[in-house]
Amino acid sequence: MGNSAGIDIEKDRSFLENLDENAEVVFLVEKSRQEINNDLWEQSWDILYFAGHSKTLKSKTKEEQGIIEINAQEKLTIDELKYGLQQTISNGLQLAIFNSCDGLGLAHELEQLNLPQLILMRQPVPDQVAQEFLKHFLKAFVGGDSLYVAERKARERLQGLEGEFPCASWLPVICQNPASVPPTWQELLGNENNGINNLTQALVGNTQIEEEQSDKLPGDSYPRDGDNSDRRIIFWHRLGTVFLASTLVTGLVIGVRSLGILQGLELQAYDQMIRSRPQEFPDNRFVIIKITEKDLQLPEQKQRIGNLADRALAILLKKLEPHKPRVIGLDILRDFKVDPKYENELVNRLERENFTAICHSGNKRIKSVPAPPEVPSAQIGFNDVVPDKPYNILRRQILQLNPNTSLCSASEAFSLKIAEYFLKQEGITPDFTQNGFLQLGEVVFNPLEARSSGYQNLHAGGHQTLLNFRSVNGSPLNITNNQFTLEQVLDNKVNLDIIQDKIVLIGVYAETAKDYFLTPYKKEMPGVIVHAQMISQILSAVLDKRPLLSVWSFWIEILWVWGWSCISGGLVSLFWRSPIKLGILGCVVLSSLYIICYIFLIPDVCKNLKVSSVWIPFIPPTLSLIITSGCIIMIERRRAIS
């Protein structure tokens, strides 16, 4: 019983003294802070009651702060009784009743302590209203009604006073921790854990103090009607709310996503995960001969057309031939005939079965470029790539196309041509599934569709797959240790024995050639390295069981997004209402989501687990989780106020 100046709290005391002969009522009348703190620490209370003066203030550090007057001289905040209250809650405190003015600030602070049940007054309450509420509430609660029903009955009884005190029945409110079940009076009497059951008066009163008010009710619960048998109904009602909210939010997020609005964010998240993956071993099935800026000025490059003169190419192929490379790929466009001076030593080498060259199919903006006239059409592959707008980042490769021009009639990619020839020597030939999908050995290359994971407006022409880059020593440029310049090879500075039975790729490494592509690694990659990455992806999948990157079906992605929305967003926000706990748990949930998405992009992990490497959506479930959590919190707060 706190400061009673100007109010009559003796009636409160009378009601409590005649409560129930089986209950022990202990009165702490205008005690000091130290005395109250000691009682909170040393005693085990079931119910805590306060009659006196209280108010709610806004502070600089907290949104709302409740103050109670424990005697005529001392005023306390809940924070100043924090540890004592935590102790008495851990000792079994079930209910606190603040029958005093303007208790929303008290509720805001008690919420942080996970108090099971709390009854308070929203606004300043007249003395008579507070006394009538207490009388009717105790009568109903001790008489066998549930906490919710007793509070509702007492609140409704106040309607008779609204002629003199308008909105009196609106003042009392219950705040409940959703993780706890409200006790009945009979259950408290049967509680053996705390010894003798106690009804303690320590908090909340009947005075009108004009201070700054707030209409906001912090807290996680709201008044409920029913008895013990209604608890299951309440539980399922809340689950139904979570289910409905998560379903609506999931539909909204998927709808927005289908418009392509989230595609930019999803691609950025994908790139970040790709860059963060562990490093892999180099693929030394390759030898790459780079034509650098310096190589363009070599004496052998005089009278060149394009980036590689006939003379330089003839000398290079002549040096490579004795060392028996398995296949040679020329990633340089040559739409002109061989100079007659080099026909005898060059044409025969270009016609050999293990030599592959390129043409360019082109598009509406870029004209097509034909293949070298001397190379048989069966040994020609297109070199077209499909970078993503708006930043022209390369994330995909095209395996097959329907030729759209007579200048470049190749239907298979340069990378696929070389990989097929290499695998042919291993006894593996191309096949097709019943769906018409390319199959090499046991590996099926499923094509991307217009809606594939983060892609929602993809021009999926031809047979496209995600490009699963191999990063070595921090860069995809280091795909193989065997990289040499044209000058090094022509000047006999390289032991060419290493090229035996390997793939030799010849390509431009000069900036002036403008054959560079931006990748998820935020580094430009020369075209010859791009093709090496593509070839490596095919060979590694078929020969080394390195997983290809795949995507989920549309319906699996919907279930994925809805699952995080419902389970993580809804239930977490419903049952963990402390802002600190909710923030920590939210970080844990989002981190778990990110880790799952990240792990399934790591080839070695997926290979060891014998599962597919999958681009799992991260942005949609994140948005769905956050929005659903916010919706549930708003719904719960509105219910608390109503």
XYZ file of C-alpha atoms in Angstrom:
642
model
C 0.000 0.000 0.000
C 1.766 3.162 -1.288
C 1.279 6.866 -0.700
C -2.394 7.333 0.185
C -2.504 11.143 0.166
C -5.866 12.243 -1.240
C -7.231 8.719 -1.766
C -8.931 6.088 0.384
C -7.079 2.776 0.149
C -8.610 1.348 3.301
C -11.445 -0.080 1.202
C -8.837 -1.921 -0.874
C -7.407 -3.322 2.329
C -10.853 -4.373 3.535
C -11.578 -6.262 0.305
C -8.251 -8.071 0.530
C -8.531 -8.970 4.222
C -11.861 -10.710 3.571
C -10.667 -12.376 0.395
C -10.366 -16.088 1.221
C -9.508 -17.849 4.443
C -7.142 -20.131 2.526
C -5.036 -17.216 1.275
C -2.360 -15.428 3.241
C -2.448 -11.670 2.669
C 0.654 -9.678 3.618
C 0.383 -5.878 3.746
C 3.410 -3.683 3.109
C 2.166 -0.220 4.087
C 4.227 2.758 2.872
C 7.436 0.779 3.226
C 10.831 2.111 2.198
C 12.543 1.086 -0.991
C 14.959 -1.161 0.898
C 12.157 -2.916 2.800
C 10.172 -3.599 -0.381
C 13.302 -4.814 -2.153
C 14.093 -7.212 0.696
C 10.566 -8.654 0.646
C 10.739 -9.176 -3.114
C 14.007 -11.067 -2.728
C 13.162 -13.113 0.351
C 9.494 -14.041 -0.098
C 7.611 -16.106 -2.674
C 4.475 -14.336 -3.857
C 1.697 -15.538 -6.158
C 0.010 -12.173 -6.659
C 1.445 -8.682 -6.293
C -1.013 -5.801 -5.678
C -0.364 -2.067 -5.468
C -2.682 0.700 -4.306
C -1.450 4.286 -4.300
C -0.318 6.934 -6.756
C 1.363 6.203 -10.112
C 1.914 7.914 -13.438
C 3.544 7.443 -16.832
C 6.214 9.765 -18.178
C 8.193 9.852 -21.370
C 11.933 9.928 -20.804
C 14.919 10.597 -23.015
C 16.210 7.054 -22.714
C 12.923 5.129 -22.782
C 9.741 5.566 -24.712
C 7.590 5.247 -21.586
C 8.493 5.065 -17.925
C 6.164 4.213 -15.077
C 6.557 5.742 -11.597
C 4.941 4.579 -8.347
C 4.867 6.443 -5.021
C 5.681 3.858 -2.340
C 5.335 6.414 0.456
C 4.949 10.141 0.902
C 8.638 10.773 0.254
C 9.826 8.114 -2.210
C 8.990 7.498 -5.839
C 10.332 4.501 -7.758
C 10.492 3.271 -11.319
C 10.161 -0.392 -12.168
C 13.802 -0.322 -13.220
C 14.751 0.576 -9.645
C 13.051 -2.624 -8.461
C 14.219 -4.641 -11.459
C 16.331 -7.303 -9.770
C 13.919 -7.844 -6.914
C 11.044 -8.224 -9.345
C 13.073 -10.633 -11.480
C 13.719 -12.709 -8.365
C 10.086 -12.832 -7.266
C 9.003 -13.706 -10.840
C 11.498 -16.557 -10.876
C 10.106 -17.626 -7.489
C 6.648 -18.046 -8.996
C 4.911 -14.662 -9.228
C 1.871 -15.202 -11.477
C -0.025 -11.917 -11.465
C 0.528 -8.236 -10.710
C -2.361 -5.794 -10.229
C -1.691 -2.052 -10.412
C -4.980 -0.497 -9.327
C -3.604 3.010 -9.845
C -3.530 5.771 -12.409
C -1.972 5.716 -15.843
C -0.246 2.329 -15.732
C 0.858 1.928 -19.357
C 4.421 2.963 -18.552
C 4.535 0.310 -15.841
C 3.368 -2.282 -18.337
C 6.031 -1.220 -20.818
C 8.783 -1.891 -18.269
C 7.277 -5.017 -16.701
C 7.015 -6.512 -20.173
C 10.812 -6.664 -20.311
C 10.825 -8.833 -17.169
C 8.507 -11.471 -18.707
C 5.881 -11.077 -16.018
C 3.188 -13.720 -16.744
C 0.019 -11.616 -16.181
C -0.606 -7.949 -15.481
C -3.777 -5.916 -14.788
C -3.573 -2.131 -14.861
C -5.449 1.074 -15.665
C -4.845 2.846 -18.964
C -5.528 6.374 -17.746
C -5.999 8.274 -14.449
C -8.700 6.415 -12.547
C -11.156 7.837 -9.986
C -10.943 6.319 -6.518
C -14.482 4.924 -6.653
C -13.885 3.251 -10.035
C -10.680 1.585 -8.793
C -12.424 0.269 -5.672
C -15.421 -1.066 -7.591
C -13.183 -2.811 -10.102
C -11.152 -4.495 -7.350
C -14.255 -5.649 -5.491
C -15.926 -7.231 -8.511
C -12.709 -8.699 -9.892
C -11.801 -10.434 -6.621
C -15.324 -11.747 -6.209
C -15.349 -13.298 -9.700
C -11.761 -14.585 -9.640
C -11.975 -16.178 -6.193
C -15.419 -17.484 -7.123
C -13.935 -19.693 -9.842
C -13.920 -17.594 -13.016
C -10.800 -17.539 -15.155
C -8.573 -14.483 -15.014
C -9.924 -13.210 -18.323
C -13.562 -13.728 -17.428
C -13.105 -12.164 -13.979
C -11.455 -9.092 -15.505
C -14.155 -8.803 -18.165
C -16.984 -9.087 -15.627
C -15.421 -6.508 -13.337
C -14.802 -4.176 -16.268
C -18.361 -4.515 -17.528
C -19.740 -3.850 -14.041
C -18.086 -0.429 -14.233
C -20.473 0.591 -16.992
C -22.967 1.563 -14.318
C -20.587 4.338 -13.216
C -20.159 5.869 -16.652
C -22.874 8.452 -16.038
C -20.563 10.008 -13.464
C -17.253 8.668 -14.803
C -17.367 8.376 -18.640
C -15.434 5.462 -20.183
C -14.891 3.859 -16.770
C -15.328 0.349 -18.228
C -12.552 1.074 -20.751
C -9.867 1.764 -18.135
C -8.886 -1.754 -16.891
C -6.772 -3.889 -19.227
C -4.932 -7.210 -19.061
C -1.418 -7.649 -20.469
C -0.377 -11.250 -20.866
C 2.870 -12.952 -21.744
C 1.731 -15.328 -24.549
C 4.199 -17.981 -23.408
C 2.428 -18.347 -20.053
C -0.983 -19.776 -19.167
C -3.050 -17.534 -16.872
C -3.655 -19.195 -13.483
C -7.006 -19.758 -11.796
C -7.576 -19.098 -8.112
C -7.977 -22.833 -7.514
C -4.632 -23.526 -9.173
C -2.930 -20.942 -6.974
C -4.408 -22.535 -3.880
C -3.085 -25.910 -5.023
C 0.407 -24.607 -5.774
C 2.828 -26.463 -3.485
C 5.981 -25.067 -4.972
C 5.752 -21.811 -3.077
C 4.649 -23.244 0.283
C 1.761 -21.138 1.644
C 0.097 -19.115 -1.121
C 0.512 -15.423 -0.779
C -1.395 -12.404 -2.010
C 0.961 -9.478 -1.837
C 0.064 -5.842 -2.019
C 2.874 -3.790 -3.407
C 1.958 -1.983 -6.574
C -0.852 0.224 -8.150
C -3.391 2.788 -6.872
C -6.335 5.149 -7.189
C -5.381 8.724 -7.904
C -5.638 11.255 -10.691
C -2.319 12.842 -11.557
C -2.259 14.955 -14.659
C 0.803 14.016 -16.630
C 1.726 13.204 -20.198
C -0.528 10.378 -21.428
C -0.058 7.687 -24.020
C -2.558 5.702 -26.046
C -0.011 3.057 -26.900
C -0.149 -0.210 -25.018
C 3.123 -2.073 -25.015
C 2.787 -5.708 -24.255
C 2.055 -8.947 -25.846
C -1.377 -9.916 -24.753
C -4.962 -8.826 -24.501
C -8.096 -9.673 -22.546
C -9.572 -13.024 -23.311
C -12.921 -14.486 -22.422
C -13.379 -18.067 -21.343
C -12.308 -20.517 -18.732
C -9.590 -23.150 -18.637
C -11.155 -25.049 -21.503
C -10.818 -21.940 -23.684
C -7.036 -21.950 -23.586
C -6.752 -24.344 -26.480
C -9.169 -22.199 -28.461
C -7.053 -19.138 -27.704
C -3.912 -20.982 -28.765
C -5.402 -22.171 -32.051
C -6.910 -18.755 -32.669
C -3.478 -17.213 -32.448
C -1.986 -19.853 -34.695
C -4.755 -19.131 -37.161
C -3.816 -15.470 -37.096
C -0.191 -16.361 -37.800
C -1.215 -18.701 -40.608
C -3.453 -16.090 -42.237
C -0.935 -13.264 -41.874
C 1.969 -15.357 -43.191
C -0.097 -16.593 -46.133
C -1.168 -13.079 -47.125
C 2.344 -11.690 -46.728
C 3.826 -14.589 -48.717
C 1.330 -13.945 -51.508
C 2.241 -10.254 -51.495
C 5.993 -10.918 -51.590
C 5.696 -13.543 -54.326
C 3.470 -11.190 -56.323
C 5.945 -8.323 -56.044
C 8.755 -10.705 -56.894
C 6.993 -11.967 -60.013
C 7.001 -8.396 -61.337
C 10.803 -8.437 -61.231
C 10.994 -5.765 -58.521
C 13.193 -7.920 -56.273
C 15.430 -9.278 -59.037
C 18.177 -6.697 -58.510
C 18.365 -7.393 -54.769
C 18.311 -11.155 -55.284
C 21.148 -11.008 -57.815
C 23.225 -8.850 -55.460
C 22.670 -11.305 -52.605
C 23.591 -14.177 -54.942
C 26.791 -12.409 -56.028
C 27.766 -11.775 -52.414
C 27.405 -15.458 -51.554
C 29.318 -16.516 -54.675
C 32.192 -14.190 -53.759
C 32.261 -15.515 -50.186
C 32.603 -19.180 -51.108
C 35.732 -21.118 -50.085
C 38.527 -21.389 -52.621
C 38.843 -24.480 -54.813
C 41.722 -26.327 -56.405
C 42.786 -25.211 -59.881
C 41.589 -27.201 -62.865
C 44.864 -28.132 -64.508
C 43.252 -29.916 -67.417
C 43.806 -26.561 -69.148
C 46.729 -24.720 -70.650
C 45.869 -21.123 -71.538
C 47.982 -19.175 -74.025
C 47.329 -15.469 -73.566
C 47.809 -12.823 -76.228
C 48.680 -9.709 -74.238
C 49.195 -6.109 -75.345
C 52.902 -6.838 -75.634
C 52.219 -9.927 -77.748
C 50.310 -7.812 -80.255
C 53.600 -6.044 -81.062
C 55.721 -9.169 -81.614
C 57.605 -9.482 -84.931
C 55.480 -12.562 -85.731
C 52.401 -10.365 -85.464
C 53.299 -8.051 -88.334
C 50.719 -7.849 -91.115
C 48.127 -9.286 -88.748
C 44.399 -8.986 -89.298
C 42.611 -8.971 -85.985
C 44.487 -10.081 -82.883
C 46.510 -13.023 -84.210
C 48.502 -13.010 -87.438
C 48.577 -16.085 -89.681
C 52.308 -16.338 -89.205
C 52.084 -16.285 -85.392
C 49.247 -18.841 -85.416
C 51.123 -21.147 -87.784
C 54.267 -21.063 -85.612
C 52.236 -21.592 -82.448
C 50.310 -24.612 -83.769
C 53.515 -26.122 -85.138
C 55.128 -25.887 -81.681
C 52.088 -27.395 -79.940
C 51.558 -30.304 -82.335
C 54.424 -32.625 -81.227
C 53.262 -32.517 -77.602
C 49.856 -33.991 -78.439
C 47.283 -31.788 -76.734
C 43.900 -33.477 -76.554
C 42.077 -30.487 -78.029
C 43.003 -26.964 -79.117
C 40.461 -24.152 -78.900
C 40.970 -20.831 -80.659
C 38.898 -18.125 -78.925
C 39.671 -15.496 -81.569
C 37.297 -14.488 -84.340
C 38.711 -15.032 -87.848
C 36.277 -14.156 -90.617
C 38.963 -14.091 -93.304
C 40.849 -16.702 -95.298
C 44.389 -17.779 -94.521
C 47.063 -15.788 -96.268
C 48.246 -17.887 -99.261
C 51.816 -17.641 -97.940
C 50.812 -19.800 -94.935
C 48.301 -22.157 -96.523
C 50.633 -25.166 -96.598
C 51.565 -25.040 -92.903
C 48.331 -23.657 -91.445
C 45.265 -24.939 -93.305
C 45.926 -28.619 -92.554
C 46.230 -27.864 -88.848
C 42.989 -25.871 -88.796
C 41.152 -28.794 -90.369
C 42.254 -31.345 -87.788
C 39.580 -32.987 -85.659
C 40.990 -31.769 -82.362
C 40.945 -28.091 -83.408
C 37.912 -25.967 -82.517
C 37.222 -22.361 -83.485
C 34.457 -19.832 -82.919
C 31.847 -17.793 -84.673
C 29.464 -15.211 -83.232
C 25.699 -15.492 -83.646
C 25.079 -11.858 -82.806
C 21.778 -10.178 -82.001
C 19.742 -7.122 -82.919
C 22.490 -4.793 -81.680
C 25.617 -6.777 -82.600
C 26.182 -8.253 -86.028
C 27.102 -11.907 -86.440
C 30.614 -12.978 -87.364
C 31.321 -16.123 -89.409
C 33.809 -18.864 -88.517
C 37.240 -19.302 -90.133
C 36.558 -20.626 -93.666
C 39.140 -23.417 -93.360
C 37.688 -24.972 -90.169
C 34.995 -27.670 -90.741
C 31.542 -26.663 -89.505
C 31.465 -29.663 -87.134
C 34.369 -28.063 -85.260
C 32.785 -24.632 -84.855
C 31.074 -23.375 -81.720
C 29.446 -20.016 -81.052
C 31.063 -17.765 -78.433
C 27.935 -15.795 -77.476
C 27.418 -14.976 -73.787
C 24.427 -13.573 -71.903
C 25.398 -10.924 -69.316
C 22.661 -9.560 -67.069
C 21.531 -5.976 -67.281
C 21.883 -3.293 -66.047
C 25.549 -3.866 -65.161
C 26.306 -6.597 -67.733
C 27.386 -9.124 -65.129
C 27.966 -12.639 -66.458
C 26.203 -15.333 -64.396
C 25.007 -17.775 -67.078
C 26.288 -19.739 -70.034
C 24.528 -20.842 -73.221
C 25.084 -24.436 -74.247
C 22.895 -24.582 -77.330
C 21.118 -22.152 -79.676
C 18.906 -22.331 -82.692
C 21.049 -20.656 -85.388
C 19.462 -17.382 -86.436
C 21.894 -16.427 -89.153
C 23.706 -18.098 -92.011
C 26.945 -16.367 -91.012
C 27.200 -18.378 -87.791
C 25.354 -21.656 -88.155
C 26.785 -23.320 -85.032
C 24.114 -24.745 -82.723
C 26.482 -25.607 -79.848
C 28.635 -23.352 -77.720
C 32.403 -23.236 -78.088
C 32.710 -24.497 -74.519
C 30.344 -27.422 -75.132
C 32.150 -28.425 -78.346
C 35.484 -28.640 -76.556
C 34.009 -30.447 -73.547
C 32.268 -33.005 -75.782
C 35.474 -33.739 -77.673
C 37.408 -34.113 -74.414
C 34.745 -36.447 -72.967
C 34.598 -38.460 -76.182
C 38.138 -39.616 -75.426
C 36.782 -40.808 -72.052
C 34.064 -42.829 -73.736
C 31.277 -40.343 -72.898
C 29.055 -39.076 -75.706
C 26.139 -36.629 -75.632
C 22.614 -37.927 -75.092
C 19.220 -36.367 -74.485
C 16.556 -37.048 -71.857
C 12.879 -37.601 -72.625
C 12.374 -33.861 -72.082
C 15.027 -33.113 -74.673
C 17.583 -31.934 -72.119
C 21.287 -32.465 -72.780
C 22.867 -35.340 -70.841
C 26.555 -36.173 -70.564
C 27.221 -39.369 -68.668
C 24.969 -39.284 -65.620
C 24.710 -35.490 -65.565
C 21.609 -33.786 -66.954
C 21.910 -30.102 -67.847
C 18.497 -28.723 -66.948
C 17.872 -25.407 -68.721
C 16.841 -22.222 -66.963
C 13.290 -20.991 -67.453
C 11.913 -17.462 -67.608
C 11.310 -17.632 -63.835
C 14.293 -19.297 -62.210
C 15.043 -18.408 -58.598
C 16.132 -14.736 -58.553
C 15.452 -14.379 -62.276
C 11.843 -13.375 -62.864
C 12.068 -11.748 -66.294
C 14.726 -13.895 -67.908
C 15.031 -14.154 -71.679
C 15.688 -17.888 -71.545
C 16.350 -18.467 -75.236
C 18.426 -21.509 -76.107
C 19.743 -23.908 -73.478
C 21.051 -21.772 -70.606
C 22.505 -22.849 -67.262
C 23.963 -20.990 -64.306
C 27.733 -20.591 -64.464
C 29.283 -22.151 -61.361
C 32.578 -20.249 -61.256
C 35.694 -21.902 -59.870
C 37.656 -19.439 -57.734
C 41.310 -20.221 -56.988
C 43.450 -18.123 -54.629
C 40.787 -15.447 -54.409
C 40.073 -15.042 -58.111
C 38.342 -16.960 -60.917
C 41.149 -15.746 -63.194
C 43.402 -18.368 -61.592
C 41.340 -21.289 -62.840
C 44.519 -23.086 -63.915
C 48.186 -22.801 -62.994
C 49.158 -23.312 -66.629
C 48.853 -19.826 -68.132
C 51.506 -18.465 -70.500
C 51.874 -15.599 -72.924
C 52.300 -16.007 -76.657
C 55.794 -14.568 -76.393
C 56.821 -17.176 -73.797
C 55.696 -20.022 -76.037
C 57.222 -18.641 -79.228
C 60.545 -17.953 -77.455
C 60.653 -21.516 -76.077
C 60.413 -20.313 -72.465
C 57.759 -22.912 -71.629
C 58.192 -26.661 -71.240
C 55.426 -27.724 -73.602
C 55.425 -31.291 -72.307
C 52.759 -30.132 -69.853
C 50.199 -29.737 -72.653
C 50.020 -33.453 -73.393
C 46.427 -34.701 -73.250
C 45.228 -31.277 -72.054
C 42.928 -28.597 -73.397
C 44.853 -25.713 -74.908
C 42.905 -22.463 -75.170
C 44.262 -19.549 -77.175
C 42.702 -16.174 -76.463
C 43.213 -12.459 -76.113
C 44.297 -10.939 -72.801
C 44.672 -7.378 -74.077
C 42.431 -4.534 -72.935
C 42.363 -2.983 -76.395
C 40.601 -6.111 -77.694
C 37.608 -5.310 -75.448
C 36.993 -9.014 -74.863
C 36.277 -8.639 -71.137
C 33.214 -9.457 -69.024
C 32.171 -8.388 -65.540
C 31.482 -11.263 -63.112
C 29.966 -11.634 -59.598
C 33.524 -11.288 -58.300
C 33.503 -7.592 -59.322
C 36.407 -8.283 -61.639
C 36.506 -8.196 -65.404
C 37.364 -11.539 -66.917
C 38.932 -12.074 -70.368
C 36.821 -14.087 -72.786
C 39.310 -16.953 -72.899
C 39.048 -17.373 -69.091
C 35.255 -17.214 -69.353
C 35.295 -20.140 -71.787
C 37.741 -22.005 -69.552
C 35.294 -21.569 -66.647
C 32.436 -22.867 -68.796
C 34.396 -25.883 -70.027
C 35.609 -26.604 -66.507
C 32.043 -26.546 -65.197
C 30.969 -29.190 -67.713
C 33.979 -31.468 -67.247
C 33.973 -31.142 -63.452
C 30.287 -32.041 -63.276
C 30.681 -35.120 -65.484
C 34.084 -36.407 -64.369
C 34.519 -35.047 -60.812
C 30.879 -35.034 -59.577
C 31.160 -31.292 -58.859
C 27.524 -30.203 -58.671
C 25.966 -27.917 -61.231
C 24.017 -24.952 -59.916
C 20.284 -25.609 -60.076
C 17.094 -23.852 -58.981
C 13.921 -24.970 -57.237
C 10.525 -25.190 -58.841
C 8.068 -22.315 -58.385
C 5.931 -24.185 -55.841
C 8.867 -25.288 -53.706
C 10.037 -21.673 -53.549
C 6.564 -20.573 -52.410
C 6.619 -23.165 -49.615
C 10.126 -22.040 -48.681
C 9.076 -18.390 -48.387
C 5.848 -19.249 -46.567
C 7.659 -21.544 -44.134
C 10.032 -18.795 -42.982
C 7.175 -16.324 -42.863
C 4.930 -18.588 -40.790
C 7.344 -20.397 -38.510
C 10.059 -17.808 -38.020
C 8.178 -14.564 -38.555
C 4.838 -15.404 -36.985
C 5.654 -17.713 -34.123
C 8.833 -15.929 -33.095
C 7.116 -12.556 -32.874
C 4.128 -14.129 -31.113
C 5.987 -15.979 -28.381
C 9.095 -13.835 -27.933
C 7.823 -10.347 -27.283
C 10.704 -8.788 -25.397
C 12.340 -6.358 -27.864
C 15.814 -7.504 -26.839
C 14.984 -11.202 -27.168
C 13.054 -10.600 -30.362
C 15.993 -8.665 -31.817
C 18.493 -11.360 -30.859
C 16.263 -14.147 -32.097
C 15.585 -12.232 -35.316
C 19.320 -11.961 -35.957
C 19.730 -15.686 -35.261
C 16.897 -16.588 -37.633
C 18.152 -14.335 -40.446
C 21.691 -15.630 -39.961
C 20.410 -19.199 -40.159
C 18.534 -18.375 -43.356
C 21.655 -16.840 -44.894
C 23.867 -19.760 -43.848
C 21.473 -22.295 -45.380
C 21.356 -20.378 -48.674
C 25.131 -19.980 -48.619
C 25.968 -23.606 -47.846
C 23.990 -24.885 -50.821
C 26.120 -22.743 -53.132
C 29.393 -24.368 -52.010
C 30.314 -27.151 -54.486
C 32.539 -29.190 -52.141
C 29.949 -29.201 -49.338
C 27.163 -30.308 -51.667
C 29.431 -32.912 -53.242
C 30.299 -34.395 -49.839
C 26.657 -34.349 -48.764
C 25.664 -35.828 -52.135
C 23.020 -33.159 -52.664
C 22.355 -30.717 -55.466
C 23.910 -27.282 -55.373
C 20.932 -24.922 -55.371
C 20.426 -21.189 -55.670
C 17.961 -20.858 -52.776
C 16.012 -17.583 -52.532
C 17.222 -15.335 -49.703
C 15.590 -11.917 -50.211
C 11.908 -13.081 -50.494
C 11.876 -15.117 -47.238
C 13.755 -12.314 -45.484
C 11.144 -9.740 -46.490
C 8.302 -12.129 -45.740
C 9.719 -12.912 -42.303
C 10.172 -9.256 -41.353
C 6.772 -8.132 -42.652
C 4.932 -11.013 -40.993
C 6.671 -10.317 -37.690
C 5.649 -6.682 -37.883
C 2.049 -7.592 -38.726
C 1.750 -10.022 -35.806
C 3.173 -7.453 -33.393
C 0.689 -4.831 -34.623
C -2.202 -7.271 -34.336
C -1.236 -8.250 -30.808
C -0.881 -4.654 -29.705
C -4.243 -3.706 -31.180
C -5.816 -6.625 -29.355
C -4.138 -5.521 -26.153
C -5.596 -2.033 -26.518
C -9.052 -3.320 -27.382
